[in-house]
PDB file of C-alpha atoms and ligand atoms in Angstrom:
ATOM      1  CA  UNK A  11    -121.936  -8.137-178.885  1.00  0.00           C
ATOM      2  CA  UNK A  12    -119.555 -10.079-181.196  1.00  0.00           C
ATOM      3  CA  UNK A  13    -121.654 -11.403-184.638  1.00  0.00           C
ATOM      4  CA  UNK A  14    -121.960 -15.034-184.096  1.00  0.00           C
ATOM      5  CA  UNK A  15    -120.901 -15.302-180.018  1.00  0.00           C
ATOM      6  CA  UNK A  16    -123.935 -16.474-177.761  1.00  0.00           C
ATOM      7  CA  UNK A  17    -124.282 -14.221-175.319  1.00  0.00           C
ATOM      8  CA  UNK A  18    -123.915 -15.074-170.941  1.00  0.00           C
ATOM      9  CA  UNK A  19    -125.501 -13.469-168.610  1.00  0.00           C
ATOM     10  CA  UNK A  20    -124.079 -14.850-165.261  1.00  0.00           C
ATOM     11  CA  UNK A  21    -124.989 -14.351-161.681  1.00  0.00           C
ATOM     12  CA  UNK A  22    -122.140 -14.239-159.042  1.00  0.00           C
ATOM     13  CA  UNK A  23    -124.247 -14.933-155.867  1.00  0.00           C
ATOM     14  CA  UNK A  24    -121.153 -14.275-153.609  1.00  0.00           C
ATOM     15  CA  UNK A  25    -121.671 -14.985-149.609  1.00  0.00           C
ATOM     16  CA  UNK A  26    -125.322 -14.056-149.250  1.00  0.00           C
ATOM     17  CA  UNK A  27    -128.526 -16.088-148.524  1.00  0.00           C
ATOM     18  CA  UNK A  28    -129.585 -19.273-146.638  1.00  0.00           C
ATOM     19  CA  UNK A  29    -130.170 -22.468-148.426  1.00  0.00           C
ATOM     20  CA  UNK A  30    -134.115 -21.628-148.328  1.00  0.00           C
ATOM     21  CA  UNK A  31    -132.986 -18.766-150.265  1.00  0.00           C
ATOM     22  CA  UNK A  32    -131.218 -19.915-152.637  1.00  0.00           C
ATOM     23  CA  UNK A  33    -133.361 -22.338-153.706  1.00  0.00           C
ATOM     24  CA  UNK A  34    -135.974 -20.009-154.120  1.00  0.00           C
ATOM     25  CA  UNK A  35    -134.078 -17.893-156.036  1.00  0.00           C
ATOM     26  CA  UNK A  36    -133.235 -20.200-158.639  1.00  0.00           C
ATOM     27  CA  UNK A  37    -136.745 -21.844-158.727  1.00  0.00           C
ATOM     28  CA  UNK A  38    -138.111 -17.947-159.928  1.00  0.00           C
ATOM     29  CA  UNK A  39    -135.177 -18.029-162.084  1.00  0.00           C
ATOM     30  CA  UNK A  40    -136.195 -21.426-163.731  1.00  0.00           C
ATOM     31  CA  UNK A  41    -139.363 -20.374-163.946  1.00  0.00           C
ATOM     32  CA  UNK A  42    -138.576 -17.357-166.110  1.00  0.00           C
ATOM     33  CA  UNK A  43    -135.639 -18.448-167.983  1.00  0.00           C
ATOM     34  CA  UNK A  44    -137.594 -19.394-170.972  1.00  0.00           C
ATOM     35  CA  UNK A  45    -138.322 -16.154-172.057  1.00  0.00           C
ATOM     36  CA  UNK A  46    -135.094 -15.219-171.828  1.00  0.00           C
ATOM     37  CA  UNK A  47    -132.576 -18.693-173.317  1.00  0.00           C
ATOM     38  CA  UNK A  48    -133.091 -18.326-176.719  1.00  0.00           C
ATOM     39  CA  UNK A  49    -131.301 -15.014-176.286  1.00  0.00           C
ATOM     40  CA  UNK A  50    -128.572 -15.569-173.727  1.00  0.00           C
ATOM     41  CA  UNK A  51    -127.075 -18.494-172.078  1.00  0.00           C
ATOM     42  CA  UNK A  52    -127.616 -18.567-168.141  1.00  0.00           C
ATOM     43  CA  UNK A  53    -125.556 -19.122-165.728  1.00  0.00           C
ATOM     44  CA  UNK A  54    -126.086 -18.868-161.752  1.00  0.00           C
ATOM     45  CA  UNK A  55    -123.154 -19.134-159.167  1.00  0.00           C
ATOM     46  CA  UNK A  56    -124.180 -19.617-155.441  1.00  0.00           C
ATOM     47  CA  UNK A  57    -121.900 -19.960-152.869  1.00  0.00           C
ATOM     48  CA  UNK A  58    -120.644 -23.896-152.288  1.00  0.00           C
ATOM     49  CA  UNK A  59    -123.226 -24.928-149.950  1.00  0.00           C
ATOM     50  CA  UNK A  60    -125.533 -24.001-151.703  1.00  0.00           C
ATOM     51  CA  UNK A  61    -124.871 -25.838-155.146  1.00  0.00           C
ATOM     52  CA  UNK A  62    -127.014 -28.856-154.334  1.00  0.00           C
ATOM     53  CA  UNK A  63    -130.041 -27.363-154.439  1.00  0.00           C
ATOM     54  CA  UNK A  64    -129.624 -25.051-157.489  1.00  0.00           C
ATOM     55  CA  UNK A  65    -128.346 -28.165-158.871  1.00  0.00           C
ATOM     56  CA  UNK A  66    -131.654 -29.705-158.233  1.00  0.00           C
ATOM     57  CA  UNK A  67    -133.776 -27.178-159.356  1.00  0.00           C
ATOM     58  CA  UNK A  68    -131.725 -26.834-162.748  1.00  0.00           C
ATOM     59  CA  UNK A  69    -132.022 -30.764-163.181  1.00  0.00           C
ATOM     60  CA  UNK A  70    -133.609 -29.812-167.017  1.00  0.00           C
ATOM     61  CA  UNK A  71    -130.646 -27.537-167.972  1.00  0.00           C
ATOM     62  CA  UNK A  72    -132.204 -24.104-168.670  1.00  0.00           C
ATOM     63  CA  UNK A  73    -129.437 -22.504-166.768  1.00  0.00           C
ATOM     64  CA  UNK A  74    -125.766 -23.931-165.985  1.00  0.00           C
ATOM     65  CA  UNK A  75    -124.350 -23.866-162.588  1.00  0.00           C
ATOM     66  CA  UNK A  76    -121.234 -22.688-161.618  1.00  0.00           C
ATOM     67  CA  UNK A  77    -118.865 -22.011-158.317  1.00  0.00           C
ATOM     68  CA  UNK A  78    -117.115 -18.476-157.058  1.00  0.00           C
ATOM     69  CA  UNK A  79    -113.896 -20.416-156.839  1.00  0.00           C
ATOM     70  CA  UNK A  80    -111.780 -23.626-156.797  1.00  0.00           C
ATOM     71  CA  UNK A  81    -108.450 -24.844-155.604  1.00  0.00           C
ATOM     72  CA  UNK A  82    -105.402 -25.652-158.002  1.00  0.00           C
ATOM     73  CA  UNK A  83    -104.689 -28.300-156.799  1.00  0.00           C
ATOM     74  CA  UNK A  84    -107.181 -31.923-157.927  1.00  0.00           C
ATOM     75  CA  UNK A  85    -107.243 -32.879-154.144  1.00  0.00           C
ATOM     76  CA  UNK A  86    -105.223 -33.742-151.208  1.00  0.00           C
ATOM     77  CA  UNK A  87    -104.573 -32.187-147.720  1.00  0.00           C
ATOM     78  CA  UNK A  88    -105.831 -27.988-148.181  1.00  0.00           C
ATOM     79  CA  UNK A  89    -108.835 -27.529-145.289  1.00  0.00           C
ATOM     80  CA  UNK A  90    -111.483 -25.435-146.805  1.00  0.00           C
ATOM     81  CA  UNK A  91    -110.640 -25.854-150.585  1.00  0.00           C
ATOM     82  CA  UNK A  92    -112.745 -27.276-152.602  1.00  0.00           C
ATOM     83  CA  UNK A  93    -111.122 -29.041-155.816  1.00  0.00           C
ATOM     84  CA  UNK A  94    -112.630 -28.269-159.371  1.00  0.00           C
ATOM     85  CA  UNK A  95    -113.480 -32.019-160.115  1.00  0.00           C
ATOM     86  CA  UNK A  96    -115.569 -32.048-156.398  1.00  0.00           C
ATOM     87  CA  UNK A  97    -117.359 -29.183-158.727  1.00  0.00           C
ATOM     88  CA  UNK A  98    -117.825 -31.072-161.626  1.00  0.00           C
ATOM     89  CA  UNK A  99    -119.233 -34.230-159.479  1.00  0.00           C
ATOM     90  CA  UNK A 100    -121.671 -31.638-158.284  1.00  0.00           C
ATOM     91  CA  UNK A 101    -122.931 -30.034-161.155  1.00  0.00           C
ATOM     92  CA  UNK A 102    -120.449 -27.601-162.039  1.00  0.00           C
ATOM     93  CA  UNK A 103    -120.487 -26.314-165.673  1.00  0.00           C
ATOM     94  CA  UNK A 104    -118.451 -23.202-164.762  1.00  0.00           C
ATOM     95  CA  UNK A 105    -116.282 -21.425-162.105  1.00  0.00           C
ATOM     96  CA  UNK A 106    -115.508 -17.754-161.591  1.00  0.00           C
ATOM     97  CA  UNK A 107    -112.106 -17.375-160.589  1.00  0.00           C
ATOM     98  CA  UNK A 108    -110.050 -14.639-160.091  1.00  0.00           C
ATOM     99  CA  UNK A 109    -112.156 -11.975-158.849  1.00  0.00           C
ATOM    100  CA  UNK A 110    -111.555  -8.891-157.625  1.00  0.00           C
ATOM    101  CA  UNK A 111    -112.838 -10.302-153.866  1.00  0.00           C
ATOM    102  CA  UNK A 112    -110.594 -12.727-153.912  1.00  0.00           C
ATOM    103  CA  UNK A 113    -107.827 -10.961-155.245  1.00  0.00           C
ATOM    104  CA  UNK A 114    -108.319  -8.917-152.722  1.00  0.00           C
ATOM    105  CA  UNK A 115    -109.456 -10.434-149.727  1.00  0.00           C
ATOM    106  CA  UNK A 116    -107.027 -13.772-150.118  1.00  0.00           C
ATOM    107  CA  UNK A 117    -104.014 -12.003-151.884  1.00  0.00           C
ATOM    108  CA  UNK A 118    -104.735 -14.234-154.989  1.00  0.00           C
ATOM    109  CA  UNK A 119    -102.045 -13.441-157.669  1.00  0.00           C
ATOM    110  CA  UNK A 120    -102.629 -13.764-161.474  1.00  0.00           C
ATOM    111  CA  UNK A 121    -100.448 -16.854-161.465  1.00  0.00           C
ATOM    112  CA  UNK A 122    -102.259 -18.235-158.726  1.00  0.00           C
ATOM    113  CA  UNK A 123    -105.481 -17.748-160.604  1.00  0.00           C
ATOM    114  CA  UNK A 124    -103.717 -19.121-164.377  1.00  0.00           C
ATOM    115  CA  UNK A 125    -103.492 -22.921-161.750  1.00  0.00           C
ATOM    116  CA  UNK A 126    -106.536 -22.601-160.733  1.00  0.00           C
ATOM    117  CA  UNK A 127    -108.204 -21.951-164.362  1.00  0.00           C
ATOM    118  CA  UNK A 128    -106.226 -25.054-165.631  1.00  0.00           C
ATOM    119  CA  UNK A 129    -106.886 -27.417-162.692  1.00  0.00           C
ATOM    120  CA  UNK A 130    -110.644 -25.902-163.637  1.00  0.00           C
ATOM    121  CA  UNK A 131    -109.804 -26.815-167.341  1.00  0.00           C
ATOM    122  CA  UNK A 132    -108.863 -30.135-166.671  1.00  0.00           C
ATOM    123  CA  UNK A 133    -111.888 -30.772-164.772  1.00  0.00           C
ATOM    124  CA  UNK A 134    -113.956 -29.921-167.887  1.00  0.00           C
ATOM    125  CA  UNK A 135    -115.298 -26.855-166.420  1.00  0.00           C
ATOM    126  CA  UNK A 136    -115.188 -23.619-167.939  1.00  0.00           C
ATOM    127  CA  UNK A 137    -113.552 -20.641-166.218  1.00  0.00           C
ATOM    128  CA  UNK A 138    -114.545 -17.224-166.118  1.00  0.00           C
ATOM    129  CA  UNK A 139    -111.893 -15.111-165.263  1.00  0.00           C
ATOM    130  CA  UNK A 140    -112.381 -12.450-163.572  1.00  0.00           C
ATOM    131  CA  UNK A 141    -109.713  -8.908-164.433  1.00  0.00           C
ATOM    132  CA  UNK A 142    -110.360  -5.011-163.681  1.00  0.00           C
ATOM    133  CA  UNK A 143    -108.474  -2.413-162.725  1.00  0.00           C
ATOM    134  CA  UNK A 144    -108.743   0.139-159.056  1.00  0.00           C
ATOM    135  CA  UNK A 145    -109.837   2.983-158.860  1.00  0.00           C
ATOM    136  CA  UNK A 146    -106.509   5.053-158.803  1.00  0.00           C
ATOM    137  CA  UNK A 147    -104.940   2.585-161.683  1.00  0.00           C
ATOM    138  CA  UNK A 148    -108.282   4.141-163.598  1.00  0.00           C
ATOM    139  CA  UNK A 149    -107.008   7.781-162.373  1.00  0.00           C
ATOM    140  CA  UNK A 150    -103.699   7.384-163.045  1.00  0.00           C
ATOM    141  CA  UNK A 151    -104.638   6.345-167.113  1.00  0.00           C
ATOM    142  CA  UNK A 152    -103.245   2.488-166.181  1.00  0.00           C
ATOM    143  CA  UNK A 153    -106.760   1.065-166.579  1.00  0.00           C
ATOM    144  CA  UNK A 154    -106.001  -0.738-170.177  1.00  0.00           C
ATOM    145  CA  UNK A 155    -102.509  -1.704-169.222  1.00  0.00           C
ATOM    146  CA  UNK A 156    -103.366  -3.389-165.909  1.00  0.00           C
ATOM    147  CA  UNK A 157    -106.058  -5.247-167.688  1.00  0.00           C
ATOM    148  CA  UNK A 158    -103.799  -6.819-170.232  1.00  0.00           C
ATOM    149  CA  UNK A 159    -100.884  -7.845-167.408  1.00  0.00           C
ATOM    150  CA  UNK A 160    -103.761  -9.731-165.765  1.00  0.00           C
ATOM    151  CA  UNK A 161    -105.118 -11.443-169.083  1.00  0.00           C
ATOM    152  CA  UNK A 162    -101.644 -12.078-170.226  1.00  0.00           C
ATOM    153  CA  UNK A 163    -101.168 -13.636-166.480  1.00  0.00           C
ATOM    154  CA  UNK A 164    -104.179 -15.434-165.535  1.00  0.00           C
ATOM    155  CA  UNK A 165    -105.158 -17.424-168.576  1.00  0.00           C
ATOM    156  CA  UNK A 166    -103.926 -20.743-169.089  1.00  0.00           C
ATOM    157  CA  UNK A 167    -102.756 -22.766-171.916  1.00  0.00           C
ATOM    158  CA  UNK A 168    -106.114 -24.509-173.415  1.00  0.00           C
ATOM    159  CA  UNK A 169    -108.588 -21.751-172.663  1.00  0.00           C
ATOM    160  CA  UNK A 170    -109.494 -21.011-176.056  1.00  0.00           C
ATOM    161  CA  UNK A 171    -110.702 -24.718-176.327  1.00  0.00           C
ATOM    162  CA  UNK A 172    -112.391 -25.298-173.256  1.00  0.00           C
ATOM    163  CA  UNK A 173    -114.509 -21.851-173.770  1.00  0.00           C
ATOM    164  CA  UNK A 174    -113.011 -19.668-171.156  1.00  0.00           C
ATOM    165  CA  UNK A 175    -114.218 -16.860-170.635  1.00  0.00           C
ATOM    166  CA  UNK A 176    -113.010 -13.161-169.573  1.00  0.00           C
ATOM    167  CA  UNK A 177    -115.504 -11.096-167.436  1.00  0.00           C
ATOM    168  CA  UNK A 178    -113.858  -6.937-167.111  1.00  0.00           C
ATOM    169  CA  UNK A 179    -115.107  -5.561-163.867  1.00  0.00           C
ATOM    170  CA  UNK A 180    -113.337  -2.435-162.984  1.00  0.00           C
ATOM    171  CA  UNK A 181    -113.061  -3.272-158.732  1.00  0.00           C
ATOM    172  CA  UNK A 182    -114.591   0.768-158.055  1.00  0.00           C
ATOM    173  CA  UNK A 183    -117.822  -0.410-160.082  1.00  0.00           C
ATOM    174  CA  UNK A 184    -118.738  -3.456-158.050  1.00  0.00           C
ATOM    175  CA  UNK A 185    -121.363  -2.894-155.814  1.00  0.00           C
ATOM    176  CA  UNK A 186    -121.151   0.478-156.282  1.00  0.00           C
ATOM    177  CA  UNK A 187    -123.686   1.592-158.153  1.00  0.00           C
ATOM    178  CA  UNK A 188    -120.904   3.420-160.415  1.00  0.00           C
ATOM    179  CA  UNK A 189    -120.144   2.228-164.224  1.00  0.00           C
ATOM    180  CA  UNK A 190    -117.479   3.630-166.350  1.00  0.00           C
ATOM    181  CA  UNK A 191    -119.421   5.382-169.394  1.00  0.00           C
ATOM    182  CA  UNK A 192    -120.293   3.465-172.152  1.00  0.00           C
ATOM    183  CA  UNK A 193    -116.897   4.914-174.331  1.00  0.00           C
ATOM    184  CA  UNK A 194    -114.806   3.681-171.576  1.00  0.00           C
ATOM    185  CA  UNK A 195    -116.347   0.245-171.867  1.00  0.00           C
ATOM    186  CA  UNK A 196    -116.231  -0.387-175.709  1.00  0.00           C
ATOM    187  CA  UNK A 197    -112.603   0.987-175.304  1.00  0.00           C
ATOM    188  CA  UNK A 198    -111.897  -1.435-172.512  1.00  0.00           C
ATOM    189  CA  UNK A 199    -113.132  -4.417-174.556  1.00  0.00           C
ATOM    190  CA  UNK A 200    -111.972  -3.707-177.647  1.00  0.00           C
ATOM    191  CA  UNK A 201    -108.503  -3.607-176.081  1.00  0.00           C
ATOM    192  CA  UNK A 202    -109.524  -7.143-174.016  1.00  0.00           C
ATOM    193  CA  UNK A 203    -110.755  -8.589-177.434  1.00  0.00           C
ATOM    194  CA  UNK A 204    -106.651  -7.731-178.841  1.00  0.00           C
ATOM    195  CA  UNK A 205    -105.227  -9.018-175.802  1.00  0.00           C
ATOM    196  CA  UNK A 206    -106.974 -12.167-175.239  1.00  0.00           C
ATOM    197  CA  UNK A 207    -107.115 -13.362-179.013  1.00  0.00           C
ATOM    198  CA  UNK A 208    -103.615 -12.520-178.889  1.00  0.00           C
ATOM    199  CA  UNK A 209    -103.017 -14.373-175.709  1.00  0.00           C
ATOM    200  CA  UNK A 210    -104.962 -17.737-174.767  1.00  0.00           C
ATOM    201  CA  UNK A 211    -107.883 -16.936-175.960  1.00  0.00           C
ATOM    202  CA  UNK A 212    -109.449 -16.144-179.674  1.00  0.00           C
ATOM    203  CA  UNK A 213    -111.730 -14.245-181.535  1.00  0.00           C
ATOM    204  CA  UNK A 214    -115.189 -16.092-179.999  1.00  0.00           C
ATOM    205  CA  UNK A 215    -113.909 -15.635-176.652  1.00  0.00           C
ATOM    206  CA  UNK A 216    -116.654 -14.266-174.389  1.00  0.00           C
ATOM    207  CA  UNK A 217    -115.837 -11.117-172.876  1.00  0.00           C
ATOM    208  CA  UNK A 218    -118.426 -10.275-170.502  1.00  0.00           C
ATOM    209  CA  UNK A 219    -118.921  -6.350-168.318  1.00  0.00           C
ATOM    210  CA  UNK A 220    -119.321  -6.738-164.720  1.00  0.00           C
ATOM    211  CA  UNK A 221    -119.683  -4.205-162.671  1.00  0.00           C
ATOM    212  CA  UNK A 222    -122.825  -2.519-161.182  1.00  0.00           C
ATOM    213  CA  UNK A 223    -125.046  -3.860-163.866  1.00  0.00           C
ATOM    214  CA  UNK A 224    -128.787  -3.295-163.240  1.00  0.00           C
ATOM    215  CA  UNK A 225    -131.628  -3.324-165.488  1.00  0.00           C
ATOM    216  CA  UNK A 226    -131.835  -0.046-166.411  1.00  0.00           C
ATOM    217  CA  UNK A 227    -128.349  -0.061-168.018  1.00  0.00           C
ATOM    218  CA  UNK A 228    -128.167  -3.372-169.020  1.00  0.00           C
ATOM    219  CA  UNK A 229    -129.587  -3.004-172.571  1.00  0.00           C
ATOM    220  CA  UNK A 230    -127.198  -0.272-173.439  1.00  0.00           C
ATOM    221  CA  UNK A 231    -123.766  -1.817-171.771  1.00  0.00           C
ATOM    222  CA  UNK A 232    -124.978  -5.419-173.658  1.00  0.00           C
ATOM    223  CA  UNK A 233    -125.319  -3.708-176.778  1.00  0.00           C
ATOM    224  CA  UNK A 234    -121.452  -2.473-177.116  1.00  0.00           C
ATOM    225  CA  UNK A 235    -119.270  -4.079-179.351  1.00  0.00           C
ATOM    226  CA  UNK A 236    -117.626  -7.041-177.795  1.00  0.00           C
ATOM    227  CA  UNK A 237    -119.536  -7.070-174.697  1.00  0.00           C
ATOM    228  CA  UNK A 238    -120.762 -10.252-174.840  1.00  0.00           C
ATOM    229  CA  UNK A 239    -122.684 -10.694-171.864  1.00  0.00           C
ATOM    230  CA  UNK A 240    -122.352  -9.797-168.150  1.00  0.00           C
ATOM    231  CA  UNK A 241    -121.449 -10.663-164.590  1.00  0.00           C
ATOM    232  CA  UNK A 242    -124.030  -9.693-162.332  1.00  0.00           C
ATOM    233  CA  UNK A 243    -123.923  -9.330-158.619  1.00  0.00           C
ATOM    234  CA  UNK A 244    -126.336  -7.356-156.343  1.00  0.00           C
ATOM    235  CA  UNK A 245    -128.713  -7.487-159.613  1.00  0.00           C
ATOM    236  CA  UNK A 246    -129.225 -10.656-159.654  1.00  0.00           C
ATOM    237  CA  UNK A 247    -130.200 -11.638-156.157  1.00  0.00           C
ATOM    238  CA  UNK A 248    -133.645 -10.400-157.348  1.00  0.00           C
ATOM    239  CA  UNK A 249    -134.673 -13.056-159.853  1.00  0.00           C
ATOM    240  CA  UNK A 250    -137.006 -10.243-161.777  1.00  0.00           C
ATOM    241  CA  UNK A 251    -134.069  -8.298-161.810  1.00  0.00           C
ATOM    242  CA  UNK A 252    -131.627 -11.042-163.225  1.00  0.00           C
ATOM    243  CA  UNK A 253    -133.877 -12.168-165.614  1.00  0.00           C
ATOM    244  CA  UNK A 254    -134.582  -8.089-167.026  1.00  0.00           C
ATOM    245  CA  UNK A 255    -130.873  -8.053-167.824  1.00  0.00           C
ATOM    246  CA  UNK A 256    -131.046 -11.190-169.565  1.00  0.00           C
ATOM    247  CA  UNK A 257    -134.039  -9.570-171.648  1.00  0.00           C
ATOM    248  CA  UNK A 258    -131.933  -6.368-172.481  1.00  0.00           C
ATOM    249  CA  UNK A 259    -129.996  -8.907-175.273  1.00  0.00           C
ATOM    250  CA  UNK A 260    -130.955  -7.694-177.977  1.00  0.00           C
ATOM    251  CA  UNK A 261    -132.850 -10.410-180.003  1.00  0.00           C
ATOM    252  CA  UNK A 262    -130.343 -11.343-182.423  1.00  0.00           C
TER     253      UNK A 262
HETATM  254  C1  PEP B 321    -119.514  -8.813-159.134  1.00  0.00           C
HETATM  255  O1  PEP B 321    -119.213  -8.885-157.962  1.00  0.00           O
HETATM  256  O2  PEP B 321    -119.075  -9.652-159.935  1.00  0.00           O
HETATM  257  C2  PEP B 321    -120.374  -7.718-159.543  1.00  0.00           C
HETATM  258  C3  PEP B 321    -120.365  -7.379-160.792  1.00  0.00           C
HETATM  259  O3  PEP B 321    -121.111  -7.114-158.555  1.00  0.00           O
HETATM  260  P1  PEP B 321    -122.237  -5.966-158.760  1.00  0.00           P
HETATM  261  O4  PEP B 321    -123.077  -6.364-159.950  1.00  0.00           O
HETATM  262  O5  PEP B 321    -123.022  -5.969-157.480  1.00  0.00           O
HETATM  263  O6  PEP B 321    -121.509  -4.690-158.995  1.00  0.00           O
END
């Protein structure tokens, strides 16, 4: 953790569930999140269609809502985006951008991602960005450099003041049940923490580890210097599970 940053512990939903689902799934996680906010902020992210009715369900603010993505542009003639004020209007506090899915599956560039976190920003949402280096960049001893090309790429001008944050997630740890060691991590960060107070960001920034998080690891990953929260996938499509990880802050 970094003395004096409030810790996130976010759920990235990604494409899975019905909307019976997912309104489930955030009713158990309203239901427990009181045990668990006066250590971490929460933060769930389900895909688009499904907003509304975590929206609903979060209509007393225990947990802030966020989207997986958002086009650069405020609106206009792009089939299938969806603009970050059309998240906003729907209860968007937040919106992951930039991750490694994405990157990968749509070709998104850092560039393209440093639009989309200021069209994001300008929309009064936060952005999490999302950075993390492969497998054979990790092999190959490229795993710190990569990182700071993408920070020093993908963040915009004004994301120290609207609260951005940076989420690591090396790609070969998500949804792989693999985590670099804890060494590797701290190292990772306290490189991030140079680069993006350096950069666009500052010294509160919230750097949060994604990346095969579960939680029987979750107490020791959150307890690294300048981890200061987590990105949670598979984990937290189990509401016990989601809310265990937001447990392992230690109280502070
Ligand atoms: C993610 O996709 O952001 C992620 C961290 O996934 P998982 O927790 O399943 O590895």
């Amino acid at each position: 953790m970094t003395p004096g940053v409030r810790p996130l512990i976010a759920g990235n939903w990604k494409m899975h569930g019905t909307l019976r689902d997912a309104a489930a799934l955030a009713e158990a996680v309203r239901a427990g999140a009181p045990a668990v906010v006066e250590r971490a902020d929460l933060l769930l992210c389900p895909p688009f269609v499904h907003l509304h009715v975590v929206a609903a369900s979060m209509a007393w603010k225990p947990v802030a809502l966020g989207a997986q993505d958002c086009a650069a542009q405020e609106k206009g003639a792009h089939t299938g985006d969806v603009s970050a004020p059309m998240l906003a209007d729907a209860g968007c506090g937040y919106v992951i951008l930039g991750h490694s899915e994405r990157r990968a599956d749509h070709g998104e560039t850092d560039a393209l991602v440093r639009a989309k976190a200021a069209a994001a920003i300008a929309a009064g949402l936060v952005p999490v960005i999302c950075v993390g280096e492969s497998e054979a960049q990790r092999d190959a001893g490229q795993a710190e450099d990569v990182v700071a090309a993408q920070v020093a790429g993908s963040l915009p001008e004004g994301f120290a003041a609207a609260k951005g944050v940076v989420a690591y997630e090396p790609v070969w740890a998500i949804g792989t049940g693999r985590t670099p060691t804890e060494a590797d991590i701290a190292a990772m960060h306290a490189r991030l923490r140079r680069e993006v107070s350096a950069g666009q960001g500052d010294a509160t920034t919230r750097l949060l580890y994604g990346g095969s998080v579960k939680p029987g690891n979750a107490a020791a990953i959150l307890a690294l210097p300048n981890v200061d929260g987590a990105l949670v996938g598979g984990a937290s499509l189990v509401a016990a599970d989601f809310l265990a990880i937001a447990a392992a802050v230690a109280a502070g």
